[in-house]
C-alpha cells in the first residue's frame, strides 16, 4: 500500500544517527503541521491500528482529535521507517501507566517512539528500544516564559543570567529539555520537575545548543530554536548523536 503524504510544507522527515561504542543506529524524526489535519483525517484508517481508530472516532474535542491523530501519524511514519516493511495500521501505540507511548509491533528489532505536539505542530522520534530517548516541542509564547522561569532552580537562574544575549528563549530551552528527559525515563512530569534540573549548557554560540542534567548524568540533550518553536531531544550521554547540518527541522510556522 502506498500512503499519500501531504506537501513538503506540512510534512517533514529527518533521519539521524546515534552512535554507541559498538555500532550506529538510525533514528527517524517526523513532523506534521497542524494545518494538514483534514488531509490526514481523510485517510486515518490507513494509519491507525483498529484499537486506535475506535478510540480516535470516539473523541469529541476537536483539539484532542487533532493532537491524537497527528501525533499518531507522525509516530507511525517514523516507526515504519525505523522498523522497515511494517504497515502503519499493524502497529499499535498504547499508553503506559504514566501515559508514555508504548509501541506494540511484531518486529525483529524493537523500537520505541517519543511524541510531542503543540497547537501548531505534531512530531515524533522513533529510536531503538535499547536506547531510551525523548523529545519535547514548544511554541515560543512570551506569556509562558515567566511560568517556565518560576520552575527553575537558583543555579539555573544564575546559568541563564550568564548566557550571552545571542542565546534566545532560554526558558523554553530549559523547559523542553526537562520534559524531553521526563519522557526518556518514562515518567513524564509525574516526577517533580526539580529532579530534571539542567546543570550545564554548552555550545551557546552554535546550533544545536547542548546540555547536561544535574541528577541524570546518564543523559544529555540538544536543543534547536526553529522559527517560532523550540525542540529538545534527550538521549544517552554515552552515545554520539549525529545531526550534521540536518537538525530535526519542523516546517516553519
Short mmCIF file of C-alpha atoms in Angstrom, two decimals, residues 3-155:
data_model
loop_
_atom_site.label_atom_id
_atom_site.label_comp_id
_atom_site.label_asym_id
_atom_site.label_seq_id
_atom_site.Cartn_x
_atom_site.Cartn_y
_atom_site.Cartn_z
CA UNK A 3 0.36 6.04 1.59
CA UNK A 4 -0.13 9.58 0.37
CA UNK A 5 1.82 12.31 2.09
CA UNK A 6 0.93 15.98 2.13
CA UNK A 7 3.10 18.70 0.65
CA UNK A 8 6.64 19.22 1.99
CA UNK A 9 5.50 22.43 3.68
CA UNK A 10 3.39 20.44 6.15
CA UNK A 11 5.29 17.13 6.41
CA UNK A 12 8.98 16.72 7.23
CA UNK A 13 11.18 13.62 7.68
CA UNK A 14 14.74 13.79 9.03
CA UNK A 15 16.96 10.72 9.58
CA UNK A 16 19.53 10.93 12.39
CA UNK A 17 22.31 8.63 13.59
CA UNK A 18 23.06 7.62 17.19
CA UNK A 19 26.49 6.04 17.69
CA UNK A 20 27.44 3.98 20.73
CA UNK A 21 30.68 2.08 21.38
CA UNK A 22 29.63 -0.86 19.21
CA UNK A 23 27.52 0.38 16.31
CA UNK A 24 25.48 3.12 14.71
CA UNK A 25 21.70 3.25 15.00
CA UNK A 26 19.33 5.04 12.67
CA UNK A 27 16.70 7.31 14.19
CA UNK A 28 13.80 8.92 12.37
CA UNK A 29 12.21 12.27 13.20
CA UNK A 30 8.90 13.23 11.60
CA UNK A 31 6.87 16.41 11.98
CA UNK A 32 3.43 17.38 10.67
CA UNK A 33 1.91 20.85 10.55
CA UNK A 34 -1.48 21.04 12.25
CA UNK A 35 -2.99 22.77 9.22
CA UNK A 36 -2.82 19.39 7.44
CA UNK A 37 -5.36 17.80 9.81
CA UNK A 38 -8.15 17.33 7.23
CA UNK A 39 -5.72 15.67 4.82
CA UNK A 40 -4.77 13.06 7.42
CA UNK A 41 -8.27 12.66 8.84
CA UNK A 42 -9.49 11.53 5.41
CA UNK A 43 -7.08 8.58 5.49
CA UNK A 44 -6.88 7.89 9.22
CA UNK A 45 -7.95 4.23 8.86
CA UNK A 46 -4.87 3.60 6.71
CA UNK A 47 -2.65 4.78 9.57
CA UNK A 48 -4.34 3.82 12.83
CA UNK A 49 -4.48 0.36 14.37
CA UNK A 50 -8.14 -0.75 14.76
CA UNK A 51 -8.00 -0.11 18.52
CA UNK A 52 -6.56 3.36 17.92
CA UNK A 53 -9.12 4.07 15.22
CA UNK A 54 -12.02 3.19 17.54
CA UNK A 55 -10.63 5.47 20.22
CA UNK A 56 -9.99 8.30 17.76
CA UNK A 57 -13.54 8.15 16.43
CA UNK A 58 -14.88 8.41 19.99
CA UNK A 59 -13.06 11.69 20.75
CA UNK A 60 -15.42 14.67 20.78
CA UNK A 61 -12.94 17.51 21.38
CA UNK A 62 -11.56 18.96 18.13
CA UNK A 63 -8.27 19.90 19.80
CA UNK A 64 -7.83 16.43 21.27
CA UNK A 65 -8.78 14.75 17.96
CA UNK A 66 -6.17 16.78 16.10
CA UNK A 67 -3.36 16.19 18.61
CA UNK A 68 -4.09 12.45 18.87
CA UNK A 69 -4.31 11.84 15.12
CA UNK A 70 -1.35 13.97 14.06
CA UNK A 71 0.78 12.61 16.90
CA UNK A 72 -0.04 9.02 15.94
CA UNK A 73 0.59 9.62 12.24
CA UNK A 74 3.92 11.30 12.94
CA UNK A 75 4.81 8.34 15.18
CA UNK A 76 3.68 5.72 12.64
CA UNK A 77 5.58 7.44 9.84
CA UNK A 78 8.74 7.47 11.96
CA UNK A 79 8.22 3.86 13.11
CA UNK A 80 7.59 2.40 9.64
CA UNK A 81 10.90 3.90 8.57
CA UNK A 82 12.57 2.58 11.72
CA UNK A 83 11.12 -0.93 11.50
CA UNK A 84 11.27 -1.43 7.76
CA UNK A 85 8.41 -3.14 5.95
CA UNK A 86 5.64 -2.88 8.56
CA UNK A 87 2.38 -1.18 7.64
CA UNK A 88 1.31 1.63 9.99
CA UNK A 89 -2.08 0.13 10.81
CA UNK A 90 -0.31 -3.04 12.04
CA UNK A 91 1.49 -1.03 14.72
CA UNK A 92 -0.43 -0.21 17.90
CA UNK A 93 0.80 2.56 20.17
CA UNK A 94 -0.66 2.12 23.64
CA UNK A 95 -0.47 4.47 26.60
CA UNK A 96 1.58 3.27 29.56
CA UNK A 97 0.70 3.76 33.21
CA UNK A 98 2.30 7.23 33.15
CA UNK A 99 0.91 7.94 29.64
CA UNK A 100 4.18 7.23 27.84
CA UNK A 101 3.67 5.76 24.35
CA UNK A 102 4.35 2.01 24.19
CA UNK A 103 4.97 0.52 20.75
CA UNK A 104 3.33 -2.87 20.16
CA UNK A 105 4.63 -4.36 16.92
CA UNK A 106 5.90 -7.75 15.75
CA UNK A 107 9.37 -6.54 14.79
CA UNK A 108 12.75 -8.25 14.97
CA UNK A 109 14.40 -5.09 16.29
CA UNK A 110 12.10 -3.49 18.88
CA UNK A 111 11.63 0.26 18.60
CA UNK A 112 10.05 2.91 20.75
CA UNK A 113 8.78 6.37 19.98
CA UNK A 114 8.56 9.75 21.67
CA UNK A 115 5.74 12.09 20.65
CA UNK A 116 5.32 15.84 21.15
CA UNK A 117 2.74 18.31 19.95
CA UNK A 118 1.76 21.94 20.22
CA UNK A 119 -1.24 23.83 18.87
CA UNK A 120 0.60 24.17 15.53
CA UNK A 121 2.65 21.00 15.14
CA UNK A 122 2.96 17.30 15.97
CA UNK A 123 6.26 15.45 15.84
CA UNK A 124 7.73 12.08 16.76
CA UNK A 125 11.11 10.41 17.09
CA UNK A 126 11.48 6.65 16.51
CA UNK A 127 14.52 5.01 18.08
CA UNK A 128 15.83 1.57 19.17
CA UNK A 129 14.13 0.38 22.35
CA UNK A 130 17.60 -0.32 23.77
CA UNK A 131 18.47 3.39 23.75
CA UNK A 132 15.88 5.46 25.68
CA UNK A 133 15.25 8.92 24.24
CA UNK A 134 12.65 11.66 24.45
CA UNK A 135 11.62 14.83 22.63
CA UNK A 136 9.62 17.92 23.50
CA UNK A 137 8.41 20.75 21.31
CA UNK A 138 7.03 24.08 22.46
CA UNK A 139 5.67 27.06 20.58
CA UNK A 140 7.50 30.21 21.68
CA UNK A 141 4.87 32.10 23.67
CA UNK A 142 6.20 35.07 25.66
CA UNK A 143 3.44 34.79 28.25
CA UNK A 144 4.70 31.30 29.15
CA UNK A 145 8.28 32.38 29.81
CA UNK A 146 7.57 33.63 33.33
CA UNK A 147 5.85 30.37 34.30
CA UNK A 148 8.81 28.40 32.94
CA UNK A 149 11.27 30.65 34.79
CA UNK A 150 9.45 30.04 38.09
CA UNK A 151 10.16 26.31 37.74
CA UNK A 152 13.93 26.86 37.60
CA UNK A 153 16.41 26.36 40.43
CA UNK A 154 18.71 29.08 41.72
CA UNK A 155 21.65 27.56 39.85
#
